[in-house]
Coordinates of N, CA and C in Angstrom, one line a residue:
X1 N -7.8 -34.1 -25.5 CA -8.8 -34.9 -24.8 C -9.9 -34.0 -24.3
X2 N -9.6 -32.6 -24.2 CA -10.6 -31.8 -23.4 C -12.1 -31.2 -24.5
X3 N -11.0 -31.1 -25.5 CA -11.8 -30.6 -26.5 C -13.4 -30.6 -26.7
X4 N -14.3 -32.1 -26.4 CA -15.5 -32.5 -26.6 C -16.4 -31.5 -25.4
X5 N -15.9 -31.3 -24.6 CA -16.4 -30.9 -23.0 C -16.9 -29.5 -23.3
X6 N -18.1 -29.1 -22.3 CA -18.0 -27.8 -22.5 C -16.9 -26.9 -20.7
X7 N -16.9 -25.8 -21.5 CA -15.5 -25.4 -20.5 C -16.2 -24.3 -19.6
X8 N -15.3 -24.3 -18.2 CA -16.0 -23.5 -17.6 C -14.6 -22.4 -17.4
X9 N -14.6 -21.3 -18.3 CA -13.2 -20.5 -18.4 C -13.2 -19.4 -17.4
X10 N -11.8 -19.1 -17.5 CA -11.9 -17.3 -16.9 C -12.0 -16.5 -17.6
X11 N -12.5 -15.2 -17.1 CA -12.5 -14.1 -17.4 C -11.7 -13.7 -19.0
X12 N -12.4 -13.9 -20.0 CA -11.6 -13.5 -21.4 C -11.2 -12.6 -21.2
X13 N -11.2 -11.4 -20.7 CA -10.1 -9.9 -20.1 C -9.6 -10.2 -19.6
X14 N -9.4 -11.2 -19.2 CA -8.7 -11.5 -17.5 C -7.3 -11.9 -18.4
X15 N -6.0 -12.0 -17.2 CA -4.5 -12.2 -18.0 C -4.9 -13.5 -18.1
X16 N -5.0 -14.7 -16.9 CA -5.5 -16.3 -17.2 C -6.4 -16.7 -18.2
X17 N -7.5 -15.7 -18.4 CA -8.3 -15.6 -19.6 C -7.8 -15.7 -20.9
X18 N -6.5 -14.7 -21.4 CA -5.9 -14.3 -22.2 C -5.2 -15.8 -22.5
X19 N -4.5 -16.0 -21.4 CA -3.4 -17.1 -21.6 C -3.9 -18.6 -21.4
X20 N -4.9 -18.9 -21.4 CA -5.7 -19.9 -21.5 C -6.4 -20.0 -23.1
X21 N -6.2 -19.0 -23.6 CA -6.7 -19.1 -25.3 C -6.1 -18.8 -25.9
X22 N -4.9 -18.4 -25.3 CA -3.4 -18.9 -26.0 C -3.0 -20.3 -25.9
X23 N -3.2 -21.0 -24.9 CA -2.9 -22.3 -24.5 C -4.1 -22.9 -25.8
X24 N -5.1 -23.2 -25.3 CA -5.9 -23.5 -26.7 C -5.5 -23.5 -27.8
X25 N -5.4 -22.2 -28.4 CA -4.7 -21.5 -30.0 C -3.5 -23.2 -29.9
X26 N -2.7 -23.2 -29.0 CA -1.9 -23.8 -29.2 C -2.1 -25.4 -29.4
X27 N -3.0 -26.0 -28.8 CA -3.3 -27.0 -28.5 C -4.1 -27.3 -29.5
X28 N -4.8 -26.2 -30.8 CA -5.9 -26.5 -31.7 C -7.0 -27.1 -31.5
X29 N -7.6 -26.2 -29.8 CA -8.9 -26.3 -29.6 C -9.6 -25.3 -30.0
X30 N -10.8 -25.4 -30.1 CA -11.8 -24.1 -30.2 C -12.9 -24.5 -29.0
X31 N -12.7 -24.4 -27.7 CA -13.3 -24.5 -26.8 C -14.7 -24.6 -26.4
X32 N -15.6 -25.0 -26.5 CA -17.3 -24.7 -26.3 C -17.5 -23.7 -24.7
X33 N -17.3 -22.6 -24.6 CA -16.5 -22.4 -22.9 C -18.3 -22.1 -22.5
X34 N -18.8 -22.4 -21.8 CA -20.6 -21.7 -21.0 C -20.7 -20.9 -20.3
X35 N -19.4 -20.8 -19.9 CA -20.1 -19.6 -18.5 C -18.6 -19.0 -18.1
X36 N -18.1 -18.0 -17.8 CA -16.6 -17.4 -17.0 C -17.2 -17.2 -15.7
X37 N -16.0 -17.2 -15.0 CA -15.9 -16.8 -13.7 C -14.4 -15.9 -13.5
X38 N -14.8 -15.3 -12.3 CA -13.5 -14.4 -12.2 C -12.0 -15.2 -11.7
X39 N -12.4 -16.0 -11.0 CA -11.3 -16.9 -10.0 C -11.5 -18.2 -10.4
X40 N -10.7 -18.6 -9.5 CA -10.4 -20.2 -9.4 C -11.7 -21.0 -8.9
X41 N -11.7 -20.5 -7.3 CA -13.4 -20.6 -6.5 C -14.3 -20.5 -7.5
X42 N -14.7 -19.4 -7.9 CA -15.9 -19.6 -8.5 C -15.7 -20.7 -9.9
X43 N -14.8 -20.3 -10.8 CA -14.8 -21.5 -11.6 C -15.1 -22.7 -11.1
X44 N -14.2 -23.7 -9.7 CA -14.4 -24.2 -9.4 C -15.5 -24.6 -9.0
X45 N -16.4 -24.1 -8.2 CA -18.1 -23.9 -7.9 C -18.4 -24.4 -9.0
X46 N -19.2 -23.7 -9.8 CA -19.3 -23.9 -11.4 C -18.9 -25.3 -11.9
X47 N -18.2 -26.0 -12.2 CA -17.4 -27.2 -12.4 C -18.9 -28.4 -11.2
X48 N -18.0 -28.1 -9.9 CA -19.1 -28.7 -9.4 C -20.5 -28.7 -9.4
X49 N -21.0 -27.9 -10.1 CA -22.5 -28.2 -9.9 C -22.8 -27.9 -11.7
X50 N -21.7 -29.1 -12.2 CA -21.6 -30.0 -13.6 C -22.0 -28.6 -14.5
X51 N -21.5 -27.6 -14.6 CA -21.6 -26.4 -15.8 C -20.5 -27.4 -17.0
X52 N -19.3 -28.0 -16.6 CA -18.3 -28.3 -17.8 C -17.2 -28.9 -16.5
X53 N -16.3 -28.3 -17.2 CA -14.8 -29.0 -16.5 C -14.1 -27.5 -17.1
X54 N -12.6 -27.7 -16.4 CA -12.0 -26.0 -16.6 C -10.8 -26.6 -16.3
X55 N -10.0 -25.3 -16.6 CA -8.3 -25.6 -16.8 C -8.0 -24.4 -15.9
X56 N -7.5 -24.2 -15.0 CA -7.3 -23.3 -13.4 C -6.0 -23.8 -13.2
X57 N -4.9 -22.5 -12.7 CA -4.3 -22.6 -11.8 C -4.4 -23.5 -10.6
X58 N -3.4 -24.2 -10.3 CA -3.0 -25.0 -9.2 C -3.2 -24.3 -7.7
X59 N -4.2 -24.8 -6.9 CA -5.1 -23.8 -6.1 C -4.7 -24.4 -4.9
X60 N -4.7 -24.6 -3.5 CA -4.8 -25.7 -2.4 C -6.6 -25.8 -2.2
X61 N -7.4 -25.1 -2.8 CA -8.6 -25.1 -3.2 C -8.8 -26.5 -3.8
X62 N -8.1 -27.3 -4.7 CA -8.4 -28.2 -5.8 C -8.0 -29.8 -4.6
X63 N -7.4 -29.5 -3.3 CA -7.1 -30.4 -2.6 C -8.3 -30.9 -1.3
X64 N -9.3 -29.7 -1.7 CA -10.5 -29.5 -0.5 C -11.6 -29.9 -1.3
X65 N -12.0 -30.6 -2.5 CA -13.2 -30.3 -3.0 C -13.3 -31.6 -3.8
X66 N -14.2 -32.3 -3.9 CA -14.6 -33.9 -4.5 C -14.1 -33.8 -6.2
X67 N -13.2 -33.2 -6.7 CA -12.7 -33.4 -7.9 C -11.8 -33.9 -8.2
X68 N -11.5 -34.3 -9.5 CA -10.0 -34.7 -9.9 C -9.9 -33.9 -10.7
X69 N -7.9 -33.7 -10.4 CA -7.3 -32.8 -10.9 C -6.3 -33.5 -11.9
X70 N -6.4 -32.6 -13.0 CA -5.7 -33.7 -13.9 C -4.0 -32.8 -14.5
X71 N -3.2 -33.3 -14.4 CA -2.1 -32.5 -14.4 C -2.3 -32.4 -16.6
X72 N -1.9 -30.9 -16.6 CA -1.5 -30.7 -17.8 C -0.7 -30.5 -18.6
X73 N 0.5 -31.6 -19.4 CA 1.7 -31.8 -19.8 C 2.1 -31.3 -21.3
X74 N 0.7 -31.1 -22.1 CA 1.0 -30.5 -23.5 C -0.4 -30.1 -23.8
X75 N -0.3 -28.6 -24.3 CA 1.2 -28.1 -24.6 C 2.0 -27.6 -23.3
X76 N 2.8 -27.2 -23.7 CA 3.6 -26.7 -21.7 C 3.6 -25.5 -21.9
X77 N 3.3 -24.6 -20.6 CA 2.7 -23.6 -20.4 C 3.8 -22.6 -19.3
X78 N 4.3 -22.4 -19.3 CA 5.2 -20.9 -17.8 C 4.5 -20.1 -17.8
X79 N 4.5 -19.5 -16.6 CA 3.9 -17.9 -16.6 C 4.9 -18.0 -15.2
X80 N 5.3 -16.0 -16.1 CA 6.0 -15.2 -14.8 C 4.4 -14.7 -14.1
X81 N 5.3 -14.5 -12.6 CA 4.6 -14.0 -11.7 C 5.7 -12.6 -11.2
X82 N 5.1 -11.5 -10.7 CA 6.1 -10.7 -10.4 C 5.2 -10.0 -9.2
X83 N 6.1 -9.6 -8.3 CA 6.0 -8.5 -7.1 C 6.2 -7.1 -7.3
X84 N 5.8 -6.2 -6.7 CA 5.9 -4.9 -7.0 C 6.0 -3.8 -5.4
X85 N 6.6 -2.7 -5.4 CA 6.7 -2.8 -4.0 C 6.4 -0.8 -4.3
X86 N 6.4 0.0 -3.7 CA 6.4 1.1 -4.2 C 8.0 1.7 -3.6
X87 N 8.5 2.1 -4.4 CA 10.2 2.6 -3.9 C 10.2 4.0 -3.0
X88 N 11.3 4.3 -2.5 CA 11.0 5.1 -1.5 C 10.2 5.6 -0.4
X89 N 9.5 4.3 -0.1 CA 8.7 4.3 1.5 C 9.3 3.4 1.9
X90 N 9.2 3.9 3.6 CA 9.4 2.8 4.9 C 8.4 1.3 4.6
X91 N 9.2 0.7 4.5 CA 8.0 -0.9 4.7 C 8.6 -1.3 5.6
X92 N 7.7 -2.1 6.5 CA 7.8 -3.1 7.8 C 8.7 -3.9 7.4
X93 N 9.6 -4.2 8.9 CA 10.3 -5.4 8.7 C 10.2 -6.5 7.9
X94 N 8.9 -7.0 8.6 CA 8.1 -7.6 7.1 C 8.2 -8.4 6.2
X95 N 8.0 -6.7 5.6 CA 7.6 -6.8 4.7 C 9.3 -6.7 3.8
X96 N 10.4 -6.3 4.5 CA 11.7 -6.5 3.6 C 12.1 -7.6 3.9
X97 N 11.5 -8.4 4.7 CA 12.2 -9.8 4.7 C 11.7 -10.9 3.7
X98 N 10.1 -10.4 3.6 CA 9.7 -11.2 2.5 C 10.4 -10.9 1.2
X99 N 10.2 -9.4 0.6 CA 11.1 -8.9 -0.1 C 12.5 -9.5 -0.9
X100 N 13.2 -9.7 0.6 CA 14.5 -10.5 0.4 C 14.5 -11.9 0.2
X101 N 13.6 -12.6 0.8 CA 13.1 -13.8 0.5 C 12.9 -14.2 -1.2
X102 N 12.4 -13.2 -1.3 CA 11.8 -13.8 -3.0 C 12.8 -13.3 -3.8
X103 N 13.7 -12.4 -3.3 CA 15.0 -12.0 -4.2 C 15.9 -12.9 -4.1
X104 N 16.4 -13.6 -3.3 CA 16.6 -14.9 -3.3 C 16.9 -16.4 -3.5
X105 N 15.4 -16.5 -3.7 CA 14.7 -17.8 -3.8 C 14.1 -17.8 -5.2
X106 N 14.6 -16.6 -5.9 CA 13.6 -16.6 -7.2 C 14.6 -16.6 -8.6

């Protein structure tokens, strides 16, 4: 459905960049994209002042701003996210509880 539109993408270096034209590849679009942005905000900016329409991560940004968000069911998409901590330093309480939290809960 998106295909006709021109797109307002991320960063082609960028990992979202990368994995968004993988999502494409998959979907057998060839995107018309006009402009990148680094983030979500500024894509979203962009969007609003009518450059195209864009495919972004799920933001609380997308709940503050006069758009519709259109959920995206196919193709289906995962992405790992991961934490990284440096080993053998003192971290704040904290910061091990968050730690533990996502060890967890994940």
């Amino acid at each position: 459905d998106i295909a006709p539109y021109p797109i307002v993408a991320y960063d082609k270096h960028s990992g979202l960049g990368k994995a968004l034209a993988k999502l494409f590849r998959a979907a057998q679009i060839t995107p018309q994209v006009v402009c990148e942005g680094e983030d979500e905000n500024a894509i979203l900016g962009l969007v609003l002042q009518h450059f195209g329409i864009a495919v972004v991560a799920k933001t609380e940004a997308l709940d503050h701003l006069p758009l519709k968000a259109i959920h995206i069911t196919s193709p289906q998409y995962h992405r790992q996210i991961f934490m990284a901590h440096m080993k053998n330093t003192q971290l704040a309480p904290v910061v091990q509880n968050f730690i533990a939290y996502i060890k967890n809960n994940s």
